[in-house]
Amino acid sequence: MIMRRISAAAFTLALAAGLAACGSDDGGGDGASGGDDSIKVGIKFDQPGLGLKEGNTYTGFDVDVANYVAKEMGKTKVEFIQAPSKQREDLIATGQVDLVVATYSITDERKEKVSFAGPYFIAGQDLLVAADSTIKGPKDLDGKKLCSVTGSTSADNVKKEVPGVNLQEFDTYSKCAEAVSKGQLDALTTDDTILAGYAAQEQYKGKLKVVGAPFSEERYGIGLKKGDTALCEDVNKALTKMVEDGAWDKAVEDNFGPAGFKVDAKTNPPKLDACS
Ligand code: GLU
């Protein structure tokens, strides 16, 4: 069950401040989609509970957030495009996607190339290990073989946290999970949300476990073209409504509930940043 710490009133206040600062009318915020009824959204395709493609079906928390935002923006067709961690900034900058909703942490470095609406969720970096592993946190990683993904904050953070770590970087987390399950690598590090999804997958049940000691704060934003404040405001408006009308809570329960992932109600749902 989700206990909401930030009240709807706080969200509304944050929104009002953002709108006042912007001072524009509704604007439409069509972004790179060319003003028609469709919108292109970058998501992950292999992260159960967040962004998962099975046949022509897309599921996950990010997918629910993307669909809600698109609908609020009057878009009747959502085209999902795979957005691997390393390609997210480029996909936005080149106009191949209008939005990225893909476990995408807001960072100053990324803000040099793209802008972010949100945050709409706060996760924390953790470790996924074999069920019988003795690894309890980053301090146990010395001399161990660790896996993460190129272009992620997870890889960057762990290099700083454990300078001597033996890090293998793949392009997707599902490849890391497979390597850990086969005993080829000792641990996968990324956001606890993502790890919980793998640990609950049928093929890994009882074989992999999440350590459960988060060592970073990952603020998930919705990436969009740098400087498109009107689009950012539109997205934030939709996110505010999603929390207020209960759709955010429902998306959390639908997508994280099955994996038994406990959402930190002290930080979620988060207060939105002002668009800039
Ligand atoms: N949230 C982190 C990031 O944006 C890790 C998850 C991911 O790579 O999508 O880098």
Tab-separated table of C-alpha atoms and ligand atoms in Angstrom:
chain	number	residue	atom	x	y	z
A	1	MET	CA	0.000	0.000	0.000
A	2	ILE	CA	1.256	3.426	-0.851
A	3	MET	CA	1.249	6.167	1.749
A	4	ARG	CA	1.366	9.516	0.083
A	5	ARG	CA	3.685	11.994	1.730
A	6	ILE	CA	3.485	14.851	-0.734
A	7	SER	CA	-0.051	16.120	-0.780
A	8	ALA	CA	-1.943	16.990	-3.914
A	9	ALA	CA	-1.868	20.593	-2.698
A	10	ALA	CA	1.934	20.636	-2.750
A	11	PHE	CA	1.865	19.373	-6.330
A	12	THR	CA	-0.614	22.039	-7.344
A	13	LEU	CA	1.519	24.727	-5.739
A	14	ALA	CA	4.613	23.526	-7.553
A	15	LEU	CA	2.678	23.563	-10.806
A	16	ALA	CA	1.304	27.046	-10.215
A	17	ALA	CA	4.830	28.330	-9.559
A	18	GLY	CA	6.033	26.723	-12.786
A	19	LEU	CA	3.203	28.210	-14.838
A	20	ALA	CA	3.621	31.658	-13.342
A	21	ALA	CA	7.316	31.579	-14.187
A	22	CYS	CA	6.526	30.509	-17.719
A	23	GLY	CA	3.692	32.969	-18.259
A	24	SER	CA	2.627	31.428	-21.551
A	25	ASP	CA	-0.781	30.187	-22.600
A	26	ASP	CA	-1.512	26.508	-23.187
A	27	GLY	CA	0.772	26.461	-26.192
A	28	GLY	CA	0.220	22.867	-27.199
A	29	GLY	CA	3.832	21.795	-26.897
A	30	ASP	CA	3.882	19.658	-30.017
A	31	GLY	CA	7.642	19.192	-29.829
A	32	ALA	CA	9.245	17.024	-32.484
A	33	SER	CA	6.055	15.205	-33.480
A	34	GLY	CA	5.114	17.851	-36.047
A	35	GLY	CA	1.801	18.806	-34.519
A	36	ASP	CA	-0.308	15.758	-35.432
A	37	ASP	CA	-2.114	13.392	-33.096
A	38	SER	CA	0.779	11.027	-32.600
A	39	ILE	CA	3.746	11.140	-30.282
A	40	LYS	CA	6.977	9.155	-30.259
A	41	VAL	CA	8.122	7.980	-26.856
A	42	GLY	CA	11.412	6.275	-26.033
A	43	ILE	CA	11.088	3.496	-23.467
A	44	LYS	CA	13.031	0.431	-22.385
A	45	PHE	CA	11.970	-2.852	-24.014
A	46	ASP	CA	13.537	-5.337	-21.594
A	47	GLN	CA	12.835	-4.048	-18.087
A	48	PRO	CA	9.851	-5.913	-16.537
A	49	GLY	CA	7.667	-3.651	-14.389
A	50	LEU	CA	9.022	-0.500	-16.108
A	51	GLY	CA	9.213	-0.865	-19.881
A	52	LEU	CA	8.677	-4.268	-21.444
A	53	LYS	CA	7.822	-5.217	-25.025
A	54	GLU	CA	6.185	-8.602	-25.572
A	55	GLY	CA	4.971	-8.988	-29.151
A	56	ASN	CA	3.074	-5.775	-29.808
A	57	THR	CA	2.223	-5.241	-26.166
A	58	TYR	CA	3.999	-2.715	-23.973
A	59	THR	CA	3.751	-2.832	-20.180
A	60	GLY	CA	5.327	-1.209	-17.141
A	61	PHE	CA	5.263	1.868	-14.964
A	62	ASP	CA	7.062	4.002	-17.573
A	63	VAL	CA	4.594	2.835	-20.229
A	64	ASP	CA	1.633	3.787	-18.014
A	65	VAL	CA	3.178	7.199	-17.307
A	66	ALA	CA	3.868	7.740	-21.027
A	67	ASN	CA	0.334	6.754	-22.045
A	68	TYR	CA	-1.206	8.999	-19.387
A	69	VAL	CA	0.906	12.007	-20.372
A	70	ALA	CA	0.259	11.462	-24.095
A	71	LYS	CA	-3.504	11.287	-23.532
A	72	GLU	CA	-3.474	14.483	-21.464
A	73	MET	CA	-1.590	16.172	-24.297
A	74	GLY	CA	-4.342	15.144	-26.718
A	75	LYS	CA	-2.233	12.563	-28.518
A	76	THR	CA	-4.306	9.623	-29.704
A	77	LYS	CA	-1.454	7.510	-31.011
A	78	VAL	CA	1.654	6.649	-29.007
A	79	GLU	CA	4.556	5.109	-30.888
A	80	PHE	CA	7.035	3.380	-28.601
A	81	ILE	CA	10.667	3.349	-29.654
A	82	GLN	CA	13.441	1.460	-27.879
A	83	ALA	CA	15.695	3.822	-25.947
A	84	PRO	CA	18.783	2.038	-24.572
A	85	SER	CA	20.511	3.966	-21.755
A	86	LYS	CA	23.402	5.248	-23.855
A	87	GLN	CA	21.216	6.484	-26.744
A	88	ARG	CA	18.635	8.530	-24.846
A	89	GLU	CA	20.158	12.003	-25.235
A	90	ASP	CA	20.821	11.438	-28.968
A	91	LEU	CA	17.313	10.108	-29.638
A	92	ILE	CA	15.904	13.320	-28.164
A	93	ALA	CA	18.416	15.735	-29.703
A	94	THR	CA	17.944	14.301	-33.213
A	95	GLY	CA	14.135	14.358	-32.938
A	96	GLN	CA	13.745	10.577	-33.257
A	97	VAL	CA	11.575	10.707	-30.139
A	98	ASP	CA	9.487	13.482	-28.545
A	99	LEU	CA	9.804	12.140	-25.014
A	100	VAL	CA	11.935	9.605	-23.180
A	101	VAL	CA	10.242	7.782	-20.293
A	102	ALA	CA	12.869	5.130	-19.600
A	103	THR	CA	14.130	4.945	-15.993
A	104	TYR	CA	15.945	8.135	-16.981
A	105	SER	CA	17.643	9.851	-14.044
A	106	ILE	CA	17.799	13.640	-14.051
A	107	THR	CA	21.466	14.701	-13.921
A	108	ASP	CA	23.325	17.956	-14.539
A	109	GLU	CA	25.464	16.296	-17.197
A	110	ARG	CA	22.398	15.123	-19.155
A	111	LYS	CA	20.789	18.540	-18.713
A	112	GLU	CA	23.525	19.964	-20.938
A	113	LYS	CA	21.952	18.078	-23.865
A	114	VAL	CA	18.267	17.612	-22.958
A	115	SER	CA	15.607	19.041	-20.638
A	116	PHE	CA	13.555	17.088	-18.122
A	117	ALA	CA	9.979	17.222	-16.876
A	118	GLY	CA	9.295	15.557	-13.522
A	119	PRO	CA	10.622	13.876	-11.493
A	120	TYR	CA	7.779	11.336	-11.471
A	121	PHE	CA	9.540	8.693	-9.349
A	122	ILE	CA	12.556	8.302	-7.087
A	123	ALA	CA	14.484	5.034	-7.111
A	124	GLY	CA	17.822	4.011	-5.589
A	125	GLN	CA	20.785	2.079	-6.916
A	126	ASP	CA	21.149	-1.430	-5.528
A	127	LEU	CA	22.655	-4.829	-6.367
A	128	LEU	CA	21.207	-8.026	-7.820
A	129	VAL	CA	23.144	-11.161	-6.840
A	130	ALA	CA	22.777	-14.946	-6.763
A	131	ALA	CA	20.350	-16.141	-4.084
A	132	ASP	CA	23.220	-17.671	-2.052
A	133	SER	CA	25.640	-14.715	-2.478
A	134	THR	CA	27.289	-13.096	0.561
A	135	ILE	CA	27.497	-9.644	-1.121
A	136	LYS	CA	25.638	-7.116	1.055
A	137	GLY	CA	26.619	-3.801	-0.490
A	138	PRO	CA	29.246	-1.907	-2.533
A	139	LYS	CA	31.888	-2.526	0.157
A	140	ASP	CA	31.810	-6.251	-0.679
A	141	LEU	CA	32.481	-5.721	-4.386
A	142	ASP	CA	36.274	-5.511	-4.262
A	143	GLY	CA	37.698	-8.154	-6.597
A	144	LYS	CA	34.194	-9.173	-7.699
A	145	LYS	CA	32.904	-9.174	-11.282
A	146	LEU	CA	30.167	-6.593	-11.601
A	147	CYS	CA	27.821	-5.825	-14.485
A	148	SER	CA	26.040	-2.634	-15.536
A	149	VAL	CA	25.023	-0.721	-18.637
A	150	THR	CA	26.957	1.793	-20.754
A	151	GLY	CA	25.730	5.368	-20.438
A	152	SER	CA	23.915	4.782	-17.145
A	153	THR	CA	24.307	6.572	-13.841
A	154	SER	CA	24.597	3.086	-12.322
A	155	ALA	CA	27.919	2.444	-14.071
A	156	ASP	CA	29.212	5.957	-13.243
A	157	ASN	CA	28.193	5.795	-9.576
A	158	VAL	CA	29.736	2.418	-8.909
A	159	LYS	CA	33.043	3.394	-10.517
A	160	LYS	CA	33.205	6.276	-8.024
A	161	GLU	CA	31.967	4.175	-5.086
A	162	VAL	CA	34.323	1.224	-5.685
A	163	PRO	CA	37.259	2.568	-7.751
A	164	GLY	CA	38.951	-0.811	-8.222
A	165	VAL	CA	35.824	-2.645	-9.303
A	166	ASN	CA	35.955	-5.083	-12.192
A	167	LEU	CA	33.049	-3.683	-14.216
A	168	GLN	CA	31.616	-5.273	-17.343
A	169	GLU	CA	29.330	-2.916	-19.274
A	170	PHE	CA	26.623	-4.260	-21.599
A	171	ASP	CA	24.003	-2.298	-23.558
A	172	THR	CA	21.019	-3.713	-21.649
A	173	TYR	CA	20.371	-4.847	-18.087
A	174	SER	CA	18.673	-8.082	-19.181
A	175	LYS	CA	22.025	-9.297	-20.553
A	176	CYS	CA	23.608	-8.571	-17.160
A	177	ALA	CA	20.863	-10.452	-15.296
A	178	GLU	CA	21.417	-13.482	-17.505
A	179	ALA	CA	25.179	-13.429	-16.919
A	180	VAL	CA	24.681	-13.220	-13.134
A	181	SER	CA	22.161	-16.076	-13.185
A	182	LYS	CA	24.695	-18.254	-15.036
A	183	GLY	CA	27.402	-17.463	-12.486
A	184	GLN	CA	29.554	-15.687	-15.104
A	185	LEU	CA	29.406	-12.427	-13.140
A	186	ASP	CA	28.888	-11.789	-9.412
A	187	ALA	CA	26.417	-8.897	-9.395
A	188	LEU	CA	24.337	-6.514	-11.487
A	189	THR	CA	24.039	-2.940	-10.288
A	190	THR	CA	21.319	-0.498	-11.256
A	191	ASP	CA	18.077	0.949	-9.857
A	192	ASP	CA	16.180	-1.153	-7.288
A	193	THR	CA	13.016	-0.838	-9.418
A	194	ILE	CA	14.692	-2.573	-12.358
A	195	LEU	CA	16.377	-5.236	-10.224
A	196	ALA	CA	13.096	-6.170	-8.491
A	197	GLY	CA	11.567	-6.810	-11.916
A	198	TYR	CA	14.291	-9.283	-12.887
A	199	ALA	CA	14.322	-11.047	-9.494
A	200	ALA	CA	10.571	-11.714	-9.881
A	201	GLN	CA	10.833	-13.042	-13.449
A	202	GLU	CA	9.836	-16.683	-13.797
A	203	GLN	CA	13.252	-17.836	-15.026
A	204	TYR	CA	15.107	-16.162	-12.130
A	205	LYS	CA	12.728	-16.842	-9.232
A	206	GLY	CA	14.681	-18.289	-6.298
A	207	LYS	CA	17.965	-17.865	-8.202
A	208	LEU	CA	18.553	-14.118	-7.930
A	209	LYS	CA	17.925	-11.664	-5.082
A	210	VAL	CA	18.048	-7.889	-4.605
A	211	VAL	CA	20.476	-6.947	-1.795
A	212	GLY	CA	18.135	-4.179	-0.545
A	213	ALA	CA	20.625	-1.496	0.521
A	214	PRO	CA	20.207	1.414	-1.928
A	215	PHE	CA	23.259	3.693	-2.239
A	216	SER	CA	22.075	6.506	-4.533
A	217	GLU	CA	19.025	8.619	-5.332
A	218	GLU	CA	17.761	8.246	-8.905
A	219	ARG	CA	15.172	10.902	-9.810
A	220	TYR	CA	13.297	9.708	-12.901
A	221	GLY	CA	12.551	12.517	-15.325
A	222	ILE	CA	10.840	12.647	-18.694
A	223	GLY	CA	13.463	13.691	-21.209
A	224	LEU	CA	12.550	16.165	-23.941
A	225	LYS	CA	14.191	18.570	-26.378
A	226	LYS	CA	16.494	20.976	-24.570
A	227	GLY	CA	14.795	24.265	-23.812
A	228	ASP	CA	11.244	23.227	-24.840
A	229	THR	CA	9.667	24.787	-21.770
A	230	ALA	CA	6.130	24.651	-23.183
A	231	LEU	CA	6.384	20.892	-23.660
A	232	CYS	CA	7.921	20.497	-20.216
A	233	GLU	CA	5.024	22.445	-18.670
A	234	ASP	CA	2.484	20.287	-20.499
A	235	VAL	CA	4.146	17.113	-19.249
A	236	ASN	CA	4.342	18.412	-15.676
A	237	LYS	CA	0.681	19.370	-15.820
A	238	ALA	CA	-0.172	15.789	-16.835
A	239	LEU	CA	2.063	14.339	-14.085
A	240	THR	CA	0.356	16.542	-11.491
A	241	LYS	CA	-3.036	15.286	-12.623
A	242	MET	CA	-1.835	11.681	-12.638
A	243	VAL	CA	-0.951	11.932	-8.945
A	244	GLU	CA	-4.118	13.844	-8.030
A	245	ASP	CA	-6.568	11.477	-9.697
A	246	GLY	CA	-5.009	8.281	-8.324
A	247	ALA	CA	-3.654	6.992	-11.656
A	248	TRP	CA	-0.073	7.292	-10.367
A	249	ASP	CA	-0.891	5.129	-7.309
A	250	LYS	CA	-2.631	2.595	-9.523
A	251	ALA	CA	0.342	2.446	-11.908
A	252	VAL	CA	2.678	1.862	-8.946
A	253	GLU	CA	0.532	-0.964	-7.596
A	254	ASP	CA	-0.098	-2.580	-10.990
A	255	ASN	CA	3.554	-2.580	-12.011
A	256	PHE	CA	5.621	-2.860	-8.820
A	257	GLY	CA	3.100	-4.863	-6.774
A	258	PRO	CA	3.577	-8.177	-8.629
A	259	ALA	CA	7.362	-8.045	-8.037
A	260	GLY	CA	6.822	-7.258	-4.344
A	261	PHE	CA	8.776	-4.004	-4.754
A	262	LYS	CA	8.107	-1.628	-1.871
A	263	VAL	CA	7.971	1.971	-3.009
A	264	ASP	CA	9.618	4.424	-0.608
A	265	ALA	CA	6.671	6.565	0.475
A	266	LYS	CA	9.046	9.091	2.109
A	267	THR	CA	10.257	10.188	-1.317
A	268	ASN	CA	7.345	9.198	-3.578
A	269	PRO	CA	5.513	10.659	-5.340
A	270	PRO	CA	8.171	13.373	-5.641
A	271	LYS	CA	7.685	17.110	-5.913
A	272	LEU	CA	8.184	18.346	-9.482
A	273	ASP	CA	11.150	20.505	-10.479
A	274	ALA	CA	10.426	23.801	-12.200
A	275	CYS	CA	10.806	23.654	-15.988
A	276	SER	CA	13.802	25.552	-17.326
B	1	GLU	N1	18.301	5.507	-13.735
B	1	GLU	C1	19.621	5.213	-14.191
B	1	GLU	C2	20.012	6.007	-15.424
B	1	GLU	O1	19.263	6.782	-15.906
B	1	GLU	C3	19.847	3.726	-14.439
B	1	GLU	C4	18.779	3.044	-15.245
B	1	GLU	C5	18.965	3.168	-16.730
B	1	GLU	O2	20.102	3.066	-17.235
B	1	GLU	O3	17.953	3.325	-17.407
B	1	GLU	O4	21.087	5.906	-15.915
